Structures are given as C-alpha cells and as structure tokens.
Coordinates of C-alpha atoms and ligand atoms in Angstrom, one line a residue:
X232 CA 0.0 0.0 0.0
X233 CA 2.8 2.8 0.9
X234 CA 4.3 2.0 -2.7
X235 CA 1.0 4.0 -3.6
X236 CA 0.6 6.1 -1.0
X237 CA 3.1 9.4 -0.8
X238 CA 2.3 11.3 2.7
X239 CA 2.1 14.7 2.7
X240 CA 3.3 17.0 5.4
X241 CA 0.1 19.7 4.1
X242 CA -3.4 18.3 3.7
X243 CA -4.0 20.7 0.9
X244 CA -1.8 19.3 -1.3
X245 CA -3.1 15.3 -0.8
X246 CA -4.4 13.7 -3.6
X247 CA -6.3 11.3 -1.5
X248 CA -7.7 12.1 2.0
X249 CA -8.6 8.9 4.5
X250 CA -11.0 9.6 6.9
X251 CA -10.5 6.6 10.1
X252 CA -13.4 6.4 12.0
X253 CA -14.6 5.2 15.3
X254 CA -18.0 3.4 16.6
X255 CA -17.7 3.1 19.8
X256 CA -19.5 6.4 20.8
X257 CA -22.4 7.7 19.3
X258 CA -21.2 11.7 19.4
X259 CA -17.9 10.4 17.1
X260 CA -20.4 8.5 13.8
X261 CA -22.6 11.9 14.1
X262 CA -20.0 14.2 13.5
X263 CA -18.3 12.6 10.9
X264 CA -21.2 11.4 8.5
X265 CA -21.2 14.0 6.1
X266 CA -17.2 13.8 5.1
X267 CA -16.0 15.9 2.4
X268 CA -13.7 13.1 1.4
X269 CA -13.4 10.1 -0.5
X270 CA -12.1 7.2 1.1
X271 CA -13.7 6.4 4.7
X272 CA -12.1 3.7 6.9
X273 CA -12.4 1.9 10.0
X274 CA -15.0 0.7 11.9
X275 CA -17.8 2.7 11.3
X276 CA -17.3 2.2 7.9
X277 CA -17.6 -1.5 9.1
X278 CA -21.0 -0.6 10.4
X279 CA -22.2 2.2 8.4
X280 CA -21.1 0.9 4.5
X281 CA -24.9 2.0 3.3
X282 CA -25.7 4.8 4.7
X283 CA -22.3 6.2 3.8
X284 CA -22.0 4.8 0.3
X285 CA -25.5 5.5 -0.8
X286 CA -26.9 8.6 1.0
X287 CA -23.4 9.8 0.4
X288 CA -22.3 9.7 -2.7
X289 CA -18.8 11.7 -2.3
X290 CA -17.4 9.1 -0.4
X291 CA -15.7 6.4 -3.5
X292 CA -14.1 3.8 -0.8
X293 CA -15.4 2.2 2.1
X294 CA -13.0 0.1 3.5
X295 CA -13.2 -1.7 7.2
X296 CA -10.7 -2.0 9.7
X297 CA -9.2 -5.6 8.7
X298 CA -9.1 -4.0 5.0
X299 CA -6.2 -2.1 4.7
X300 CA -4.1 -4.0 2.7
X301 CA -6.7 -4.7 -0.1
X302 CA -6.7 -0.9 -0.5
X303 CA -4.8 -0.3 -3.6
X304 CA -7.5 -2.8 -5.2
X305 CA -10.3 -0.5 -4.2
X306 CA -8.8 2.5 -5.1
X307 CA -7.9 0.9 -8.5
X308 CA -12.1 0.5 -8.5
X309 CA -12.1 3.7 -8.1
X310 CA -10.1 5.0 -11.3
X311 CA -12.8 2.5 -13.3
X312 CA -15.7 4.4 -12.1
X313 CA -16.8 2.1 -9.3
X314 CA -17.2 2.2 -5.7
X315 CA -14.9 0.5 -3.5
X316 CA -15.7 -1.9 -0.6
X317 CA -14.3 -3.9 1.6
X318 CA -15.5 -4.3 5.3
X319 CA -14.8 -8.1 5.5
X320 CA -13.3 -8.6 9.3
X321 CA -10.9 -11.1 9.7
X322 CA -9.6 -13.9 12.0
X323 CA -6.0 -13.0 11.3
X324 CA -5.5 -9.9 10.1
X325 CA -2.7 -8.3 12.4
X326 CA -0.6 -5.8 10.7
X327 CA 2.3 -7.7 11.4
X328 CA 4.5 -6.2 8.7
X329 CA 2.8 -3.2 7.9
X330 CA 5.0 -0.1 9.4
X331 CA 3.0 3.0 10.5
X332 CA 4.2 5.8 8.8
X333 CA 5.5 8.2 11.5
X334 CA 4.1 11.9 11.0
X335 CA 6.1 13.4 13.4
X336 CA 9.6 12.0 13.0
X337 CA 10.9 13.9 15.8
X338 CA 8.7 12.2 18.6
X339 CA 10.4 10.1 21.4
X340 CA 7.3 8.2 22.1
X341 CA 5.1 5.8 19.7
X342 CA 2.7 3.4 19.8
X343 CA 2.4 -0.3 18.7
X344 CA 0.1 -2.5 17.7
X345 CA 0.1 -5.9 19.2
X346 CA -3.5 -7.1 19.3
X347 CA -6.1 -6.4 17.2
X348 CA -9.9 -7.4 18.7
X349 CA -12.2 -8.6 21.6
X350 CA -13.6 -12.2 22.5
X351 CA -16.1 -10.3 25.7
X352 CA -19.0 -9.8 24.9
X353 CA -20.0 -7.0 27.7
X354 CA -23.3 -5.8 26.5
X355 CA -23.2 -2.0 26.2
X356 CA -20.1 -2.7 23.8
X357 CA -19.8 -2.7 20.0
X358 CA -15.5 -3.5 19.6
X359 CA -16.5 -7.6 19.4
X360 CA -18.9 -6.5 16.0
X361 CA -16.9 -4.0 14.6
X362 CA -13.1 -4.9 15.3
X363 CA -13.9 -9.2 15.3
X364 CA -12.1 -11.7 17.3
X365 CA -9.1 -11.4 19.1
X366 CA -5.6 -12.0 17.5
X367 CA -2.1 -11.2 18.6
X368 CA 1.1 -10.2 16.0
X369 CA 4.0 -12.4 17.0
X370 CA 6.1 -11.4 19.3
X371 CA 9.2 -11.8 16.6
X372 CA 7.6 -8.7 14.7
X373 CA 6.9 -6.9 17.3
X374 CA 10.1 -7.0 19.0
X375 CA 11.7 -6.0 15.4
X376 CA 9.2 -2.9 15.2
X377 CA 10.3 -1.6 18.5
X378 CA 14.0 -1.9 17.5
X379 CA 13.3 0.3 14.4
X380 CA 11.8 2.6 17.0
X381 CA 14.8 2.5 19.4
X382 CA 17.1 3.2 16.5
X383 CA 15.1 6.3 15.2
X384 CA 15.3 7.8 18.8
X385 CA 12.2 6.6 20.5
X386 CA 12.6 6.0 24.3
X387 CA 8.5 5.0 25.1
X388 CA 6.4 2.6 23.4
X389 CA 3.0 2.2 24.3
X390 CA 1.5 -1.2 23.2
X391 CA -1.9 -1.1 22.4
X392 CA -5.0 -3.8 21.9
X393 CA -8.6 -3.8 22.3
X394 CA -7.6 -6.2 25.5
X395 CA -4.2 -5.6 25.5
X396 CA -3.4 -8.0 27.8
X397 CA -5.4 -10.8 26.5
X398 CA -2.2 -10.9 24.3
X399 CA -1.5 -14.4 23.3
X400 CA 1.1 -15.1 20.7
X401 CA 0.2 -18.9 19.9
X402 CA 2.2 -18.6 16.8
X403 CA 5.5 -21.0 17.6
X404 CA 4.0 -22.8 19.9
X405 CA 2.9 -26.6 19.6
X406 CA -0.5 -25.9 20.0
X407 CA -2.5 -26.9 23.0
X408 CA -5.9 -27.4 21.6
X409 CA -8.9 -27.2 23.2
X410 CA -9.3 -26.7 27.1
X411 CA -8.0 -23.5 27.9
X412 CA -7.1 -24.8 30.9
X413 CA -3.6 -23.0 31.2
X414 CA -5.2 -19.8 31.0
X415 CA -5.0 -17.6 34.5
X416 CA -7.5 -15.4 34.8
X417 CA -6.8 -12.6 38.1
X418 CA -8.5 -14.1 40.6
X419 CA -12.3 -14.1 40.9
X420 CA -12.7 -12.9 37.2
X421 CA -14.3 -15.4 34.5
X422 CA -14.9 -15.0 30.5
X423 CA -17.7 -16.1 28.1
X424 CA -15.2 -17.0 26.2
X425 CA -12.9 -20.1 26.2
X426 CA -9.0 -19.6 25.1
X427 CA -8.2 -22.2 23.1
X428 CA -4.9 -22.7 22.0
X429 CA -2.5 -20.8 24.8
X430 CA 0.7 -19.3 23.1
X431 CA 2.8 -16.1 24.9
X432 CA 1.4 -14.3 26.7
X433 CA 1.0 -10.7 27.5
X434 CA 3.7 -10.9 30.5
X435 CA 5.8 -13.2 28.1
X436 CA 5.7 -9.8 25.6
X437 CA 6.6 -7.5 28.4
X438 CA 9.7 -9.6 29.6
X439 CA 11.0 -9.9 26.4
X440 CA 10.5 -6.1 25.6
X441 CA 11.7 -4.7 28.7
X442 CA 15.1 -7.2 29.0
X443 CA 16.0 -6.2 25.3
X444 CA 15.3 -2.9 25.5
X445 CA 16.1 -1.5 29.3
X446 CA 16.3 2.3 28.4
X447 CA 13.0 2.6 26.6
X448 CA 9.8 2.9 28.4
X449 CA 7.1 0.8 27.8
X450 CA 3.3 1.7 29.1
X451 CA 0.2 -0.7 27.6
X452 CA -3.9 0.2 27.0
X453 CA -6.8 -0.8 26.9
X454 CA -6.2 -3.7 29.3
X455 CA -9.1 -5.8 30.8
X456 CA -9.2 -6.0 34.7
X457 CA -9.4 -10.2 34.0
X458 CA -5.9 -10.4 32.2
X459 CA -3.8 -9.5 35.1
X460 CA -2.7 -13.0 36.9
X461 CA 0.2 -12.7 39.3
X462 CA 2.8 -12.9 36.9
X463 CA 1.8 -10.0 34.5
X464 CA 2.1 -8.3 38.0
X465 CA 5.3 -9.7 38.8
X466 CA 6.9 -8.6 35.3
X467 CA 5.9 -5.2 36.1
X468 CA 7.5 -5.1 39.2
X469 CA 10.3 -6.6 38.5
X470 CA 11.1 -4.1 35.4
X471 CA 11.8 -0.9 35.8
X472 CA 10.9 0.0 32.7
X473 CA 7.4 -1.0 32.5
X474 CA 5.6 2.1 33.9
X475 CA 3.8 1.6 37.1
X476 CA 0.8 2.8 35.8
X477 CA -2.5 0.7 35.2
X478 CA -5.6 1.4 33.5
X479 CA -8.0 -1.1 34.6
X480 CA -11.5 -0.4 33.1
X481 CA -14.0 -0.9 35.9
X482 CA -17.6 0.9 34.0
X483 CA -19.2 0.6 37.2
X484 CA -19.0 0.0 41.0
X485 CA -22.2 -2.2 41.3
X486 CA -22.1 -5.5 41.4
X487 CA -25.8 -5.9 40.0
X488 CA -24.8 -3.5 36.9
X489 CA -21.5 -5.7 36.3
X490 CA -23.8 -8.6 35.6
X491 CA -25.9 -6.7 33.3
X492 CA -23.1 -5.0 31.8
X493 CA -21.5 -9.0 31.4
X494 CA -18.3 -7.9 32.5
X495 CA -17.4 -11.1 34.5
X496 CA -16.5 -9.8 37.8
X497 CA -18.0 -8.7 40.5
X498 CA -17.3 -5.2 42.4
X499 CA -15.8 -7.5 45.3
X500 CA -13.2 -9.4 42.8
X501 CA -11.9 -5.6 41.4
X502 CA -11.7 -4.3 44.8
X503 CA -9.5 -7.3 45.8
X504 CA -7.6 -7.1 42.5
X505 CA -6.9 -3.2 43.0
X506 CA -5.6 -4.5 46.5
X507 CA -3.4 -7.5 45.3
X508 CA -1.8 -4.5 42.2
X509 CA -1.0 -2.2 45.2
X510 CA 0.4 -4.7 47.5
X511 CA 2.9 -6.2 44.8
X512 CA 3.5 -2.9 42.9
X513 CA 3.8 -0.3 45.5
X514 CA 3.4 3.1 44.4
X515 CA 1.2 2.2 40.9
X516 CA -1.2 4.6 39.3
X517 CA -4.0 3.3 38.4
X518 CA -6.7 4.6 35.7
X519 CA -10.1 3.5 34.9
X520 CA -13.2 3.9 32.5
X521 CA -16.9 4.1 33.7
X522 CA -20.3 4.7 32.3
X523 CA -23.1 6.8 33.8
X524 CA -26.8 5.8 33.4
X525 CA -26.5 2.3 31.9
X526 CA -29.8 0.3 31.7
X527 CA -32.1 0.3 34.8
X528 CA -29.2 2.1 37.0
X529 CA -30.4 3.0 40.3
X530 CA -29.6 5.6 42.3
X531 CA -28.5 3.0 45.1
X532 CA -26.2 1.6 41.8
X533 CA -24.8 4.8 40.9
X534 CA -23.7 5.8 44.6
X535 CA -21.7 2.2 44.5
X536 CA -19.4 3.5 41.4
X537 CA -19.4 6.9 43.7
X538 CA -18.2 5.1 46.7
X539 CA -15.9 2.0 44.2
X540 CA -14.2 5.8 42.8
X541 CA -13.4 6.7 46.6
X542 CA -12.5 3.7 48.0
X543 CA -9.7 2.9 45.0
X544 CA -8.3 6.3 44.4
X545 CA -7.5 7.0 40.7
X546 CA -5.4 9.0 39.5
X547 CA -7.6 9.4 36.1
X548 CA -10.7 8.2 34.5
X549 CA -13.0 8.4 31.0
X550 CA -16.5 8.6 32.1
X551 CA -19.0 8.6 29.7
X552 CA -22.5 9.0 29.7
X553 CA -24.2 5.2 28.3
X554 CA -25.4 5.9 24.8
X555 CA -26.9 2.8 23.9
X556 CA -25.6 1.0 20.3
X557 CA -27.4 -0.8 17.5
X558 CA -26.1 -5.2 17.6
X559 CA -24.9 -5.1 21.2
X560 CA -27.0 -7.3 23.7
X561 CA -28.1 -4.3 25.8
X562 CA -29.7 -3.2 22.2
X563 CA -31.4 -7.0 22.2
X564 CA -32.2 -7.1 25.6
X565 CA -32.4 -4.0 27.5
X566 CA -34.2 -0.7 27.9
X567 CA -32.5 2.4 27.6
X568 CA -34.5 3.2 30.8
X569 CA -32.6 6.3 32.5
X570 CA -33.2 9.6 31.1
X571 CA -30.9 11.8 30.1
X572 CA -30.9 14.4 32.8
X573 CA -30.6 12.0 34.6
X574 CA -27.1 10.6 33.4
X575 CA -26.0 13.9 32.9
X576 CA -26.4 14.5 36.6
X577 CA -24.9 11.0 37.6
X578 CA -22.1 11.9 35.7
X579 CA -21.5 15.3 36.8
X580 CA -21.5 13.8 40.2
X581 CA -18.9 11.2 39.1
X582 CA -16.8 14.0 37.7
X583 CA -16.6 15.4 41.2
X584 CA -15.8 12.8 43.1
X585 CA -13.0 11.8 40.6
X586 CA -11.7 15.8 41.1
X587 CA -11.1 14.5 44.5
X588 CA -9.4 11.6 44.1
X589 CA -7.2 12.3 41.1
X590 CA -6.0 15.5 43.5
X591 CA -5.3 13.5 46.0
X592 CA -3.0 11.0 44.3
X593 CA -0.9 14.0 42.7
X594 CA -0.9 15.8 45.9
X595 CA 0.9 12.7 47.3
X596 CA 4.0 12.7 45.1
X597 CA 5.2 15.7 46.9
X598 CA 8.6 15.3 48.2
X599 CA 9.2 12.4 45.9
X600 CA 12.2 12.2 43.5
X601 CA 10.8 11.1 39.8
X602 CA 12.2 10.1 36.8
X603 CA 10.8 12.1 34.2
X604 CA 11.0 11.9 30.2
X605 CA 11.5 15.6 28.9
X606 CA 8.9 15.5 26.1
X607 CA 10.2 19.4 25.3
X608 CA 9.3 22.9 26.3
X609 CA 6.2 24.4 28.3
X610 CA 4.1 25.9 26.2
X611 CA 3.6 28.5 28.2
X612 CA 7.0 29.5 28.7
X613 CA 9.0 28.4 26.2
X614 CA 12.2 29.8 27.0
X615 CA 12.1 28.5 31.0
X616 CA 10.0 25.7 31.2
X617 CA 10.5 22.0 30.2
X618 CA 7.9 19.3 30.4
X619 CA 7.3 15.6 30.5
X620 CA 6.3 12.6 32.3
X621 CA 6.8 10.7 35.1
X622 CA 7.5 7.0 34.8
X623 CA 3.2 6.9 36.6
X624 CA 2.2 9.6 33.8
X625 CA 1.5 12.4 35.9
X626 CA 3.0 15.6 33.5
X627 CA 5.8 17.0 35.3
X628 CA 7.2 20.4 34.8
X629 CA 10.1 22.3 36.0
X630 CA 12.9 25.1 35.4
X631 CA 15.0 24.6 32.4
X632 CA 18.5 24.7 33.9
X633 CA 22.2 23.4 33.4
X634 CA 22.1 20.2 35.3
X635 CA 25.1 17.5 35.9
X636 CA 25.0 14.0 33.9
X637 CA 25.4 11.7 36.2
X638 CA 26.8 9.1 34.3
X639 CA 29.5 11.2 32.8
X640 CA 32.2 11.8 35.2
X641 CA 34.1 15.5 34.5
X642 CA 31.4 16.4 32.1
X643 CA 30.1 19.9 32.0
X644 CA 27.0 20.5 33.1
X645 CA 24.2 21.0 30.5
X646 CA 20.9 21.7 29.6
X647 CA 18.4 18.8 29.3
X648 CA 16.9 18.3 25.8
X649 CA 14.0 16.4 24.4
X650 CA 14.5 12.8 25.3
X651 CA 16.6 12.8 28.4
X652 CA 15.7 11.1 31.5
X653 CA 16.0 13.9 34.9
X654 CA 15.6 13.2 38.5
X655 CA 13.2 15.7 39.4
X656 CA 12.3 16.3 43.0
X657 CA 8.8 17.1 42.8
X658 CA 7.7 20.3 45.1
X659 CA 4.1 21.4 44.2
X660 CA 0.8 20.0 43.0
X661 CA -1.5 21.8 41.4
X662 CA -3.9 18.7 41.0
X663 CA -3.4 18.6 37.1
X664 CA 0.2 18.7 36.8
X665 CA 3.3 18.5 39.1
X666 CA 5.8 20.6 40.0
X667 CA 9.4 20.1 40.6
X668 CA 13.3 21.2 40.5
X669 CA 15.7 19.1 38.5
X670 CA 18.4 17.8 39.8
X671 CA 20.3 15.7 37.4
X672 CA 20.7 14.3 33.5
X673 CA 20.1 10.7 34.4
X674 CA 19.4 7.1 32.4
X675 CA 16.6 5.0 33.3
X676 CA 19.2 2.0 34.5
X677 CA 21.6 4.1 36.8
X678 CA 18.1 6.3 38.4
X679 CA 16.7 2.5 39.2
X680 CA 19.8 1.0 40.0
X681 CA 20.7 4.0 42.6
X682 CA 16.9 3.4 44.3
X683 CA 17.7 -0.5 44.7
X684 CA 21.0 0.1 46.4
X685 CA 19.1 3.2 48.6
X686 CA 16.5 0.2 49.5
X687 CA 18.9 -2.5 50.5
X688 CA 21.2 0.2 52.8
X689 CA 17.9 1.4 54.5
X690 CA 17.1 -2.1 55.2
X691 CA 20.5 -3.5 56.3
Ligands
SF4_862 S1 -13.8 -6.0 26.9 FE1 -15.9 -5.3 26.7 S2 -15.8 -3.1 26.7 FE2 -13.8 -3.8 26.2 S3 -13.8 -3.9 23.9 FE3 -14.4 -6.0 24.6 S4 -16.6 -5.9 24.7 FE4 -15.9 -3.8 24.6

C-alpha cells in the first residue's frame, strides 16, 4: 500500500484524504457522516457501509478495519468508475508487517500494535462487531518494530489492543488445543469465552520487551481487569521499565450492573484485585473507565461507582454518559430506561468525586524524586520551562537549567533536551500537573539501580 501512498506533510496538497473512523460512541459517527472526502475507513465504515455509500455519494471507498491491505485494489475500482468496498473482518489480520508511517519523526514516544480485537462480549459494547475476534502479531515482529523505534530515537512505546493484555502469541508454539485450561484469569474474574490454543502471553511480551530494551519505556492500553494474573504483576514489578501505571476499566462499582453489563467480575473481585496490584506494585497509578446511566441504574447503583471511585483512588478516569448501540446485547435485551438528565447529573457527580481523588494522588508525590522523560518545552514558557512525564504519567514540569549528567564523570554540566531522563524532586501539585526542581541528566538504568541500592542500605 505505501508503494502507492506518498504522505504529505500539508493536507492541501493530498491527492487522496482517508477519513479513520470510530463506533464506539455515538457523538464520534454523528460528526463525521457527512465527510468531504473520499475514502472512509475503520470501523464505522464496518458498520455504516450503506448509509455512507448511498446517501453519500462523495465518499468512492469504504473500506473496514481488517481492510487495509486490499486498498490499492479498491482505489484501483475507483479510477474505473466504481465504488470500492471492503469491510470483511478477519480472524487474522494483524498488521504484522505493515509499518506505520511516523508523521512526526521527531517524537520520542510511539505506539504499537500488538492485538487487534475482543472475544467479551459486555453488553453496552460494539468492539467484538466491529473490530472481530481477538488475534495477537507475534512477538518476533513486534520486537523488530520496536528496535526500528529504538534506533530512530524513541525511548516510550505504548503497546496497544482492544484487550491488551489478552495478548496471546500462539504462533510458535505446539499448539495446545482445546481446554484453555492453562489460562490464569486474576482471581475471581471469568470469560464467556474459552482460550483455546495458549501461546505467549502478555507478561511473556513485556519480559522480552523490557530485558532487550532497558532504556525505553514501555506503558500498555486498553487492558481488561481479568488479564492481570500474578505474573503480568510480577513482570511489572520486577522491570523498571514498565511504567507503574494501570488502567484497569472498571464501567461501574455495582455489582448488579457488572452482571448486566456481562463484564465477569464482581465489584468485590476488582476491589481485591486493586488491593493484590498495590500490595505487589507499591506506588502504581492506576486509571479506569466508567459509564453513567447504563440500563435500569439506580440511584442505590450509581452511589456504588461513587463510593468504588473513593474507596480505589484513581489518578484518572474516562467517564461517559451510556449511549446505547445498535447489535450489542443491551440493544437485544435491554431498555435504555434512565433519562438523560438523569445521566447527565450522575455523571457530573462522578466528575466530582473523581476531582477528588485524582487531587489527592498528585498531591501525594510531593517530596518524591521522579524520573521524568522531557517530552520538550512548556508551552507557556517556552524559553524556561520543560515538560514531560513521570515513569506513573503524571506531567511534570520544571525550570530549564544546566544540570550534571550523572553518568559522565568530568562532564560539563548542560541543559536537558527532548529525550533525556532527569531526577526531578517534585515540590508542588497543582492537582493537574506537578511541579518540581531538577536535579540531574540521568538514564533509566543508573536512576533504578541508585533506588535498589538506597532500599537495600535502608534495610540492612
Ligand atoms: S472488553 Fe468489553 S468493553 Fe472492552 S472492547 Fe471488549 S466488549 Fe468492549
């Protein structure tokens, strides 16, 4: 495809514009249906290929998100005066050996692809219709993706799935058909859906990752709160270069929801696992997702995920207001029963009790040293201020100074640039960002390695 495909750095000069497009949420398909464009991709395109192709007729390819590579085909349609179309999804289609194009070549952080898909079936959801069944690249191709990273100057690499973690690489392995039986699950978390053949996993990915690469950074979304047995946990502790940061998607903090929502867990089993993360993972950050309003929420329901928000402590959340989609089993089975003052209100009250507890967890790095990732200068005050982030993602900012390197002995002390690691001891919160003074040029291994021999004096 990129033997036909030239990017251009301005969109006016394109030949060809490609419109991706999301159907998760409702607000996204309404404000992209009337596209001034031609070719329309992803998985709306999955969903919408009708109504987009016949009511309108600008758009010339419709091509869904396991279609990518038969797109020189449809554009070739194109040139003989046909429409193109392809929304087939597909039980393998990774994009293995496809290389993003990088638009920003300049950027120290990237993302990779590593799972494409979901096998849950929670029934407010759309991914499992318009994204297919879970499948994982091999853990060859992506470990050669993130070397062509390393080399080009990137220093974090977030992977990214549907179910991140759900990762499983059966590939090159002699295939254990059937039972699914070597599959962990976090405790007190089940699936509808069975894994058959059990290849690497997702903590097998990070190990290999984080060992052959120790100065890069790696973070991971969307993961599901059932992925996470002790292992995964263990990896993450273990590396120092696997942010301590979780996003574990809870939607609500009733139990009786949960069901309804099909999400295989109850709020007792998260609570636990939240506990079991903190207790082997000291100091992690952890993120969530939640939904307002879903299908015959109560008010008694609703002031569960108030009191779940409270009790955990994130540091930040998407909340959504439930908007309910066409194919999913809340569509087949449920009423849309809340109304929509009514979810507004719930959510604004969410809003506030998250205000709370996301405060709270920046206030408490105060005093802390962190190792922080310049990312380049404050906005605000270019000339003075760098930024970047903290190895939990909090954004860090402080003074742009001549600072020491500590791994060169006798070397002159200099200004950090864009892609250094600095110890910065953090001094003020302002709830939103932090706010610290920077103390050295460091790398990733010596800042670590300095900690661990800290902890092991303070012990002894
Ligand atoms: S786990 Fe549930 S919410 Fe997440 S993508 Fe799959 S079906 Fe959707």
């Amino acid at each position: 495809m990129l033997d036909i495909v030239k990017v251009v750095d301005v969109p006016e000069s394109a030949e060809i514009i490609f419109i991706n497009t999301c159907a998760i949420r409702d607000n996204a398909e309404q404000k992209s249906l009337h596209p001034p464009k031609v070719v329309v991709l992803g998985c709306m395109a999955e969903r919408l290929k009708d109504k987009i192709l016949d009511a309108d007729k600008m758009v010339d390819v419709v091509c869904g998100p396991d279609a990518y590579r038969d797109l020189p085909r449809l554009l070739e349609e194109v040139e003989y005066g046909q429409k193109g179309i392809n929304i087939l999804l597909s039980l393998e289609e990774t994009y293995a050996d496809i290389s993003p194009v990088r638009i920003s070549k300049n950027s120290i952080s990237a993302f990779v692809s590593v799972m494409r898909g979901c096998n849950n079936m929670c029934s407010f959801c759309i991914v499992p219709f318009t994204r297919g069944r879970e499948r994982s690249r091999p853990v060859d191709s992506i470990v050669k993706e993130v070397a062509e990273l390393w080399k080009e100057g990137v220093k974090e690499v977030t992977l990214l799935g549907q179910n991140v973690n759900s990762y499983n690489d059966a590939s090159e392995i002699e295939k254990e058909v059937e039972t699914g039986m070597n599959w962990k699950y976090s405790d007190g978390f089940s699936s509808m859906c069975k894994v058959k053949e059990v290849g690497l996993r997702f903590s097998d990915l990070l190990d290999r990752l984080s060992s052959e690469f120790p100065e890069m950074r790696f973070r991971y979304t969307s993961p599901h709160p059932k992925d996470f047995p002790d292992d995964l946990l263990y990896v993450m502790r273990n590396r120092h270069n696997i942010c301590k940061s979780i996003h574990l998607p809870a939607q609500t903090g009733s139990s009786a929801v949960l069901e309804r929502m099909r999400r295989g867990y109850t709020r007792e089993a998260y609570l636990d696992l939240v506990q079991k993360i903190r207790r082997i993972i000291p100091d992690v950050g952890i993120t969530s997702d939640f939904i307002s309003g879903f299908c015959g929420e109560t008010e008694e329901e609703h002031e569960d995920t108030l009191s779940l928000v409270k009790a955990v402590g994130y540091d930040m959340a998407y909340m959504f207001a439930y908007s309910m989609r066409e194919k999913t089993h809340a569509h087949r089975t449920y009423v849309d029963d809340v109304p929509d003052e009514v979810k507004q209100r719930r959510l604004a009250e969410l809003i506030e009790a998250f205000r709370e507890s996301t405060g709270q967890c920046f206030d408490s790095q105060i005093g802390s040293v962190q190792l922080v990732l310049v990312e380049g200068p404050n906005k605000r005050a270019p000339d003075t201020e760098l930024i970047g982030k903290s190895d939990r993602g909090h954004r860090v900012l402080f003074t742009n100074l001549p600072l020491p390197n500590q791994n060169e002995d006798g070397s002159q002390a200099r200004n950090p640039v864009v892609g250094d690691y600095v110890e910065v001891l953090i001094m003020k919160s302002t709830r939103a960002s932090l706010f610290g003074e920077a103390l050295a040029i460091t790398t990733l291994s010596s800042f670590y390695n300095n900690l661990d021999q800290e902890a092991v004096a303070n012990a002894s």
